[in-house]
Amino acid sequence: MAVAPATAVTSVTAVAAVPTVEVLGVRHHGPGSARSVVAALELLRPDTILVEGPADADELLRWVADAELEPPVALLAYAVDRPAHAVFWPFAVFSPEWQAIRWGLAHGARVRFCDLPSTAVLAEPEPAPAGGVRTDPIAALAAAAGHDDPERWWDDLVEQRPMSGLPGAGPFPALTAAMAAVREGTPSSPEPPGAALEERREAYMRRVLREVLRGGAGRVAVVCGAWHAPALTEPLPTASRDAALLKGLPRRKAAVTWVPWTHSRLAQASGYGAGITSPGWYHHLFTAADRPVTRWFTRVAAELRRADLPVSSAHVIEAVRTADALAALRGRPLAGLAEVTDATLAVLCDGSEAVLRIVTERLVVGEALGNVPADAPTVPLAADLAGQARRLRLTQEPQERTLDLDLRTAGGSDRSCLLHRLTILGIGWGVPRESEVRSTGTFRECWTLQWRPQLSVAIVEASGWGTTVEAAATARLLDRASGPAASLAEITSSVETALLARLPTALRPLLAALDRRAAGDLDVRHLMDAVPALVRSLRYGDVRRTDTASLARVADTLAIRVEAALPAALGGLGDDAAAELRRRVDLMHGAVELRATLPDGEAARERWLDVLQTVAGRRGVHGLLAGRIVRLLADAGRCGPEEVALRLGRALSAGTPAGAQAAWVEGALGGAGLVLAHDPTLLGVLDAWLAGLPAAAFDDVLPLLRRTFSTFAGGERRLIAERIRRAPGAGTAGAAAPGSTAAADGWDVDEDRARPAVLAATRLLCGGGR
């Protein structure tokens, strides 16, 4: 396979008498490599182009000529029996392989992928990233040339290398020879059947090369990673040796499609095996027609202005001069990323690393998102999602954006429904968040939207549940709730989710499953966990246009069972169990209060309060629960201030352990600072109890009391302190009491009364004695 002079062929249709092969070894996603490939193809005019990529994706190559297929995009191959087992082959506009494919399709050349098919790659336990190699040849070559920065060395040599336009001026022969030298120092893999994946890949590339030559190709160009170039040049190993390497090649049924990609996913930080550090910068180098440095700083200035930072034309001019001066000082042919970054930091960012991060994230890396035609091959679920997204005007964007929805409108309700269904399927396009608009209604939702390439895999994986988003979400939700391990709380959560996602087909089976599980569950804790979610779901009937009558019956039935079982559950509890049950009582009380605001809900509230009033005076109830129940009754108007003070006095009476007293206080007053501040009787009882505690008991209850008071707002604590200061016997402002001194801020301090508290605080904080 001798190589004829590059000028011997002037068109794709001309066929050389002797087949010739030109191997163009490139760096994946290199703008200089891409320019060199296009220039070489213009000179060689091949009739066949082989490109490193999965051989079973040839049918998808025709889409590269479609104007709607906009890079960055990627070939996605996934195992049919396990869609999550997937591998990508990304392409950017500056990828040499992408430019080679486009050139071949535009000039009528036959284009084929020549790497191992995805069926073989996916048969591996974990697919290796496409384009990855076992060593870093660029680092080895840079070290041999005496450079300690491989990226800078490669940029100077290849990516920013000016093209002379002369035949044979491309870097490919020299790169192939350099890679051959690097490969000689790399240990070879063992012989079959333990041959490494890299050797099998190269054997398969040679097999495809022989096939096209036997098929009549006259002039062949092979575009592959520079590491593989020596393995595809003369002299080639024998066909029998390659056949032995490929014998028994594992296979797994796979499907391949195009998916959108992003520049950030091309970056090395994303974990992609052939990643680059600066895709945005490389895209600029490839697309800038002339004066790339000047154009770059113009873009930087525009981006900083969008961030409301002051940047003038004078800044841009000075930045260009600084970058050029740095390149000259460093002996570089053209200012590279290091120079423009240093100049940006010094001139445009005033030395601020925080401002520089804006440039790095938005321009150096960038967040460009590709596009795939709507009629390109894909799974039905992806097509249905794309159609709904277009109808609802939801754009797949790589940047985060906030979506505030009004569920009273058809558009807001439908968007919310779609996002909830995707959440069920594990397709996290949207994440719920707190709305910045204050509202007490149920008609508003806020989401953060961001499209990431890995969601394409999630769509493929979810397609096993159905061909449409609604059908798949219904099937997934029913499967999650119908398993034998599904708890009562999980089923009620699924019911709430079905209402949020407007899945009426799933609601009836879920309610039936809820009835069955609730009938067999005798644990009051599980029943209490189920009721709040069901009651919350009742609110969705109006804004989400759902019938919640059957749901109300289930919620009321479970509430009655809770009320019947609660008295028995309150006895014999330790501290941790009491704290957990108090949390459930709070949630249950909130659910009952919410139920009272809905049709036919007042009766449920009265039943619940009757149960609380019955157990409020029982002996043997943990103080944390006893105090909380009294507090709930007081909030509901079933217990007046005098009765609360009386119950507090009883709980704090002599003979009750200090820890139990503090627990009652915590249960009754936790989060109720205003009640204490505005009820002098209650405050007086608490103050008298606290002042009369022995020193040892005070040390025991102080942490509990501090935890209680930490739940009060700062203003509430100050108000309580003011009430105590103005209490009878505490002194009056402006006049010093006997034995006290006037503080600088006008407060009266009784040093005799304060001394025990100061000593106790000293012991607790310092661990020392008196």
Coordinates of N, CA, C and O in Angstrom, one line a residue, residues 153-237:
W153 N 3.1 22.7 25.4 CA 3.9 22.1 24.3 C 3.0 21.7 23.1 O 3.3 22.0 22.0
W154 N 2.0 21.0 23.4 CA 1.1 20.5 22.3 C 0.4 21.7 21.6 O 0.2 21.7 20.4
D155 N -0.1 22.7 22.4 CA -0.7 23.8 21.8 C 0.2 24.5 20.8 O -0.1 24.9 19.7
D156 N 1.5 24.8 21.3 CA 2.4 25.4 20.4 C 2.7 24.6 19.1 O 2.9 25.2 18.1
L157 N 2.8 23.3 19.3 CA 3.3 22.5 18.2 C 2.1 22.2 17.2 O 2.4 22.2 16.0
V158 N 0.9 22.0 17.7 CA -0.2 21.5 16.9 C -1.4 22.5 16.8 O -1.8 22.9 15.8
E159 N -2.0 22.7 18.0 CA -3.3 23.4 18.1 C -3.2 24.8 17.6 O -4.2 25.3 17.0
Q160 N -2.1 25.5 17.8 CA -2.0 26.9 17.3 C -1.0 27.0 16.2 O -0.5 28.1 15.9
R161 N -0.7 25.9 15.6 CA 0.3 25.9 14.5 C -0.3 26.5 13.2 O -1.3 26.0 12.7
P162 N 0.3 27.5 12.7 CA -0.2 28.1 11.5 C 0.0 27.2 10.3 O 1.1 26.6 10.1
M163 N -1.0 27.1 9.4 CA -0.9 26.2 8.3 C -0.2 27.0 7.1 O -0.6 28.1 6.8
S164 N 0.7 26.3 6.5 CA 1.5 27.0 5.4 C 0.7 26.8 4.1 O 1.0 27.5 3.1
G165 N -0.1 25.8 4.0 CA -0.9 25.5 2.7 C -0.1 24.8 1.7 O -0.6 24.5 0.6
L166 N 1.2 24.3 2.0 CA 2.0 23.6 1.1 C 1.7 22.1 1.2 O 1.5 21.6 2.3
P167 N 1.8 21.4 0.0 CA 1.7 19.9 0.1 C 2.7 19.3 1.1 O 3.8 19.7 1.1
G168 N 2.2 18.3 1.9 CA 3.1 17.6 2.8 C 3.5 18.4 4.0 O 4.3 18.0 4.8
A169 N 2.8 19.6 4.2 CA 3.2 20.5 5.3 C 2.5 20.1 6.6 O 2.7 20.6 7.7
G170 N 1.5 19.1 6.5 CA 0.8 18.7 7.7 C 1.7 18.0 8.7 O 2.8 17.5 8.4
P171 N 1.2 18.0 10.0 CA 2.1 17.4 11.1 C 2.0 15.9 11.2 O 2.6 15.3 12.0
F172 N 1.2 15.3 10.4 CA 0.8 13.9 10.6 C 2.0 12.9 10.5 O 2.2 12.0 11.3
P173 N 2.8 13.0 9.5 CA 4.0 12.0 9.4 C 4.9 12.1 10.7 O 5.3 11.1 11.2
A174 N 5.2 13.4 11.1 CA 6.0 13.6 12.2 C 5.4 13.1 13.5 O 6.0 12.4 14.4
L175 N 4.1 13.3 13.6 CA 3.3 12.8 14.8 C 3.3 11.3 14.8 O 3.5 10.6 15.9
T176 N 3.1 10.6 13.7 CA 3.1 9.2 13.7 C 4.4 8.6 14.1 O 4.5 7.6 14.8
A177 N 5.5 9.2 13.6 CA 6.8 8.7 13.9 C 7.1 8.9 15.4 O 7.7 8.1 16.1
A178 N 6.7 10.1 16.0 CA 6.9 10.3 17.4 C 6.1 9.3 18.2 O 6.6 8.8 19.2
M179 N 4.8 9.1 17.8 CA 4.0 8.1 18.6 C 4.6 6.7 18.5 O 4.5 5.9 19.5
A180 N 5.2 6.4 17.4 CA 5.8 5.0 17.3 C 7.0 4.9 18.3 O 7.2 3.8 18.9
A181 N 7.7 6.0 18.5 CA 8.8 5.9 19.4 C 8.3 5.8 20.9 O 8.8 5.1 21.7
V182 N 7.2 6.5 21.1 CA 6.6 6.4 22.5 C 6.1 4.9 22.7 O 6.2 4.4 23.8
R183 N 5.4 4.4 21.7 CA 4.9 3.0 21.8 C 6.0 2.0 22.0 O 5.7 0.9 22.7
E184 N 7.1 2.2 21.4 CA 8.2 1.2 21.6 C 8.6 1.1 23.1 O 9.1 0.0 23.5
G185 N 8.4 2.2 23.9 CA 8.8 2.1 25.3 C 7.6 1.7 26.2 O 7.7 1.7 27.4
T186 N 6.5 1.3 25.6 CA 5.3 0.9 26.3 C 5.2 -0.6 26.3 O 5.2 -1.2 25.3
P187 N 5.1 -1.3 27.5 CA 5.0 -2.7 27.5 C 3.8 -3.2 26.7 O 2.7 -2.6 26.8
S188 N 4.0 -4.3 26.0 CA 2.9 -4.8 25.2 C 2.0 -5.7 26.0 O 2.4 -6.2 27.1
S189 N 0.8 -5.9 25.5 CA -0.2 -6.8 26.3 C 0.1 -8.2 26.0 O 0.8 -8.6 25.0
P190 N -0.3 -9.1 26.9 CA -0.1 -10.5 26.7 C -0.8 -11.0 25.5 O -1.7 -10.4 24.9
E191 N -0.5 -12.2 25.0 CA -1.1 -12.8 23.8 C -2.5 -13.2 24.1 O -2.9 -13.4 25.3
P192 N -3.3 -13.5 23.1 CA -4.7 -13.9 23.3 C -4.7 -15.2 24.1 O -3.7 -16.0 24.0
P193 N -5.7 -15.6 24.9 CA -7.0 -14.8 24.9 C -7.0 -13.6 25.9 O -8.0 -13.0 26.1
G194 N -5.8 -13.3 26.5 CA -5.8 -12.2 27.4 C -5.4 -10.8 26.8 O -4.9 -10.0 27.5
A195 N -5.6 -10.7 25.5 CA -5.2 -9.5 24.8 C -6.0 -8.3 25.3 O -7.2 -8.4 25.7
A196 N -5.3 -7.1 25.4 CA -5.9 -5.9 26.0 C -6.9 -5.3 25.0 O -6.9 -5.6 23.8
L197 N -7.9 -4.5 25.5 CA -8.9 -3.9 24.7 C -8.3 -3.0 23.7 O -8.8 -3.0 22.5
E198 N -7.2 -2.3 24.0 CA -6.5 -1.4 23.0 C -6.0 -2.2 21.8 O -6.2 -1.8 20.7
E199 N -5.4 -3.4 22.0 CA -4.9 -4.2 20.9 C -6.1 -4.7 20.1 O -6.0 -4.8 18.8
R200 N -7.2 -5.1 20.7 CA -8.3 -5.5 19.9 C -8.9 -4.3 19.1 O -9.4 -4.5 18.0
R201 N -8.9 -3.2 19.7 CA -9.4 -2.0 18.9 C -8.6 -1.8 17.6 O -9.1 -1.6 16.5
E202 N -7.3 -1.8 17.8 CA -6.4 -1.6 16.6 C -6.5 -2.8 15.6 O -6.5 -2.5 14.4
A203 N -6.7 -4.0 16.1 CA -6.9 -5.1 15.2 C -8.2 -4.9 14.4 O -8.2 -5.2 13.2
Y204 N -9.2 -4.4 15.0 CA -10.5 -4.2 14.3 C -10.3 -3.1 13.3 O -10.9 -3.2 12.2
M205 N -9.6 -2.0 13.7 CA -9.4 -0.9 12.7 C -8.7 -1.5 11.5 O -9.0 -1.1 10.3
R206 N -7.7 -2.3 11.7 CA -7.0 -2.9 10.5 C -7.9 -3.8 9.7 O -7.8 -3.8 8.5
R207 N -8.8 -4.5 10.4 CA -9.7 -5.4 9.6 C -10.6 -4.5 8.7 O -10.8 -4.9 7.5
V208 N -11.1 -3.4 9.2 CA -12.0 -2.5 8.4 C -11.2 -1.9 7.3 O -11.7 -1.8 6.1
L209 N -9.9 -1.6 7.5 CA -9.1 -1.0 6.5 C -8.9 -2.0 5.4 O -9.0 -1.7 4.2
R210 N -8.6 -3.3 5.7 CA -8.5 -4.3 4.6 C -9.8 -4.5 3.9 O -9.8 -4.7 2.6
E211 N -10.9 -4.4 4.6 CA -12.2 -4.6 3.9 C -12.4 -3.5 2.8 O -12.9 -3.8 1.7
V212 N -12.2 -2.2 3.2 CA -12.4 -1.2 2.2 C -11.5 -1.3 1.0 O -11.8 -0.9 -0.1
L213 N -10.2 -1.7 1.3 CA -9.3 -1.8 0.2 C -9.7 -3.0 -0.7 O -9.6 -2.8 -2.0
R214 N -10.2 -4.1 -0.1 CA -10.7 -5.2 -1.0 C -11.9 -4.8 -1.7 O -12.2 -5.3 -2.8
G215 N -12.7 -3.8 -1.2 CA -13.9 -3.4 -1.8 C -13.7 -2.4 -2.9 O -14.6 -1.9 -3.5
G216 N -12.4 -2.0 -3.2 CA -12.1 -1.2 -4.4 C -11.8 0.2 -4.0 O -11.7 1.1 -4.9
A217 N -11.6 0.6 -2.8 CA -11.2 1.9 -2.4 C -9.8 2.2 -3.1 O -8.9 1.4 -3.0
G218 N -9.7 3.4 -3.6 CA -8.4 3.8 -4.3 C -7.5 4.6 -3.4 O -6.3 4.5 -3.3
R219 N -8.1 5.6 -2.7 CA -7.4 6.5 -1.8 C -8.1 6.6 -0.5 O -9.2 7.1 -0.4
V220 N -7.5 6.1 0.6 CA -8.1 6.0 1.9 C -7.4 6.9 2.9 O -6.2 7.0 2.9
A221 N -8.2 7.7 3.6 CA -7.7 8.5 4.7 C -8.3 7.9 6.0 O -9.5 7.7 6.1
V222 N -7.4 7.7 7.0 CA -7.8 7.2 8.3 C -7.6 8.2 9.3 O -6.4 8.7 9.5
V223 N -8.7 8.7 10.0 CA -8.6 9.7 11.0 C -8.8 9.0 12.3 O -9.8 8.5 12.6
C224 N -7.7 9.0 13.1 CA -7.7 8.3 14.4 C -6.9 9.0 15.4 O -6.1 9.9 15.1
G225 N -7.0 8.6 16.7 CA -6.1 9.1 17.7 C -4.6 8.9 17.3 O -4.3 7.8 16.8
A226 N -3.8 9.9 17.6 CA -2.4 9.8 17.2 C -1.7 8.5 17.8 O -0.8 8.0 17.2
W227 N -2.2 8.1 18.9 CA -1.6 6.9 19.6 C -1.8 5.7 18.7 O -0.9 4.8 18.6
H228 N -2.9 5.6 17.9 CA -3.1 4.4 17.1 C -2.5 4.5 15.7 O -2.5 3.5 15.0
A229 N -2.0 5.7 15.3 CA -1.5 5.9 14.0 C -0.4 4.9 13.6 O -0.5 4.3 12.5
P230 N 0.6 4.6 14.4 CA 1.6 3.7 14.1 C 1.1 2.3 13.8 O 1.6 1.5 13.0
A231 N 0.0 1.9 14.5 CA -0.6 0.5 14.3 C -1.3 0.4 13.0 O -1.6 -0.7 12.6
L232 N -1.6 1.5 12.3 CA -2.3 1.4 11.0 C -1.5 1.8 9.8 O -2.0 1.9 8.7
T233 N -0.2 1.9 10.0 CA 0.7 2.2 8.9 C 1.6 1.0 8.5 O 1.7 0.1 9.3
E234 N 2.1 1.0 7.3 CA 2.9 -0.1 6.9 C 4.2 -0.2 7.7 O 4.7 0.8 8.2
P235 N 4.7 -1.4 8.0 CA 4.1 -2.7 7.7 C 3.0 -3.1 8.7 O 3.2 -3.0 9.9
L236 N 1.9 -3.6 8.2 CA 0.8 -4.1 9.1 C 1.0 -5.5 9.5 O 1.6 -6.3 8.8
P237 N 0.6 -5.9 10.7 CA 0.6 -7.3 11.1 C -0.3 -8.1 10.1 O -1.1 -7.6 9.4

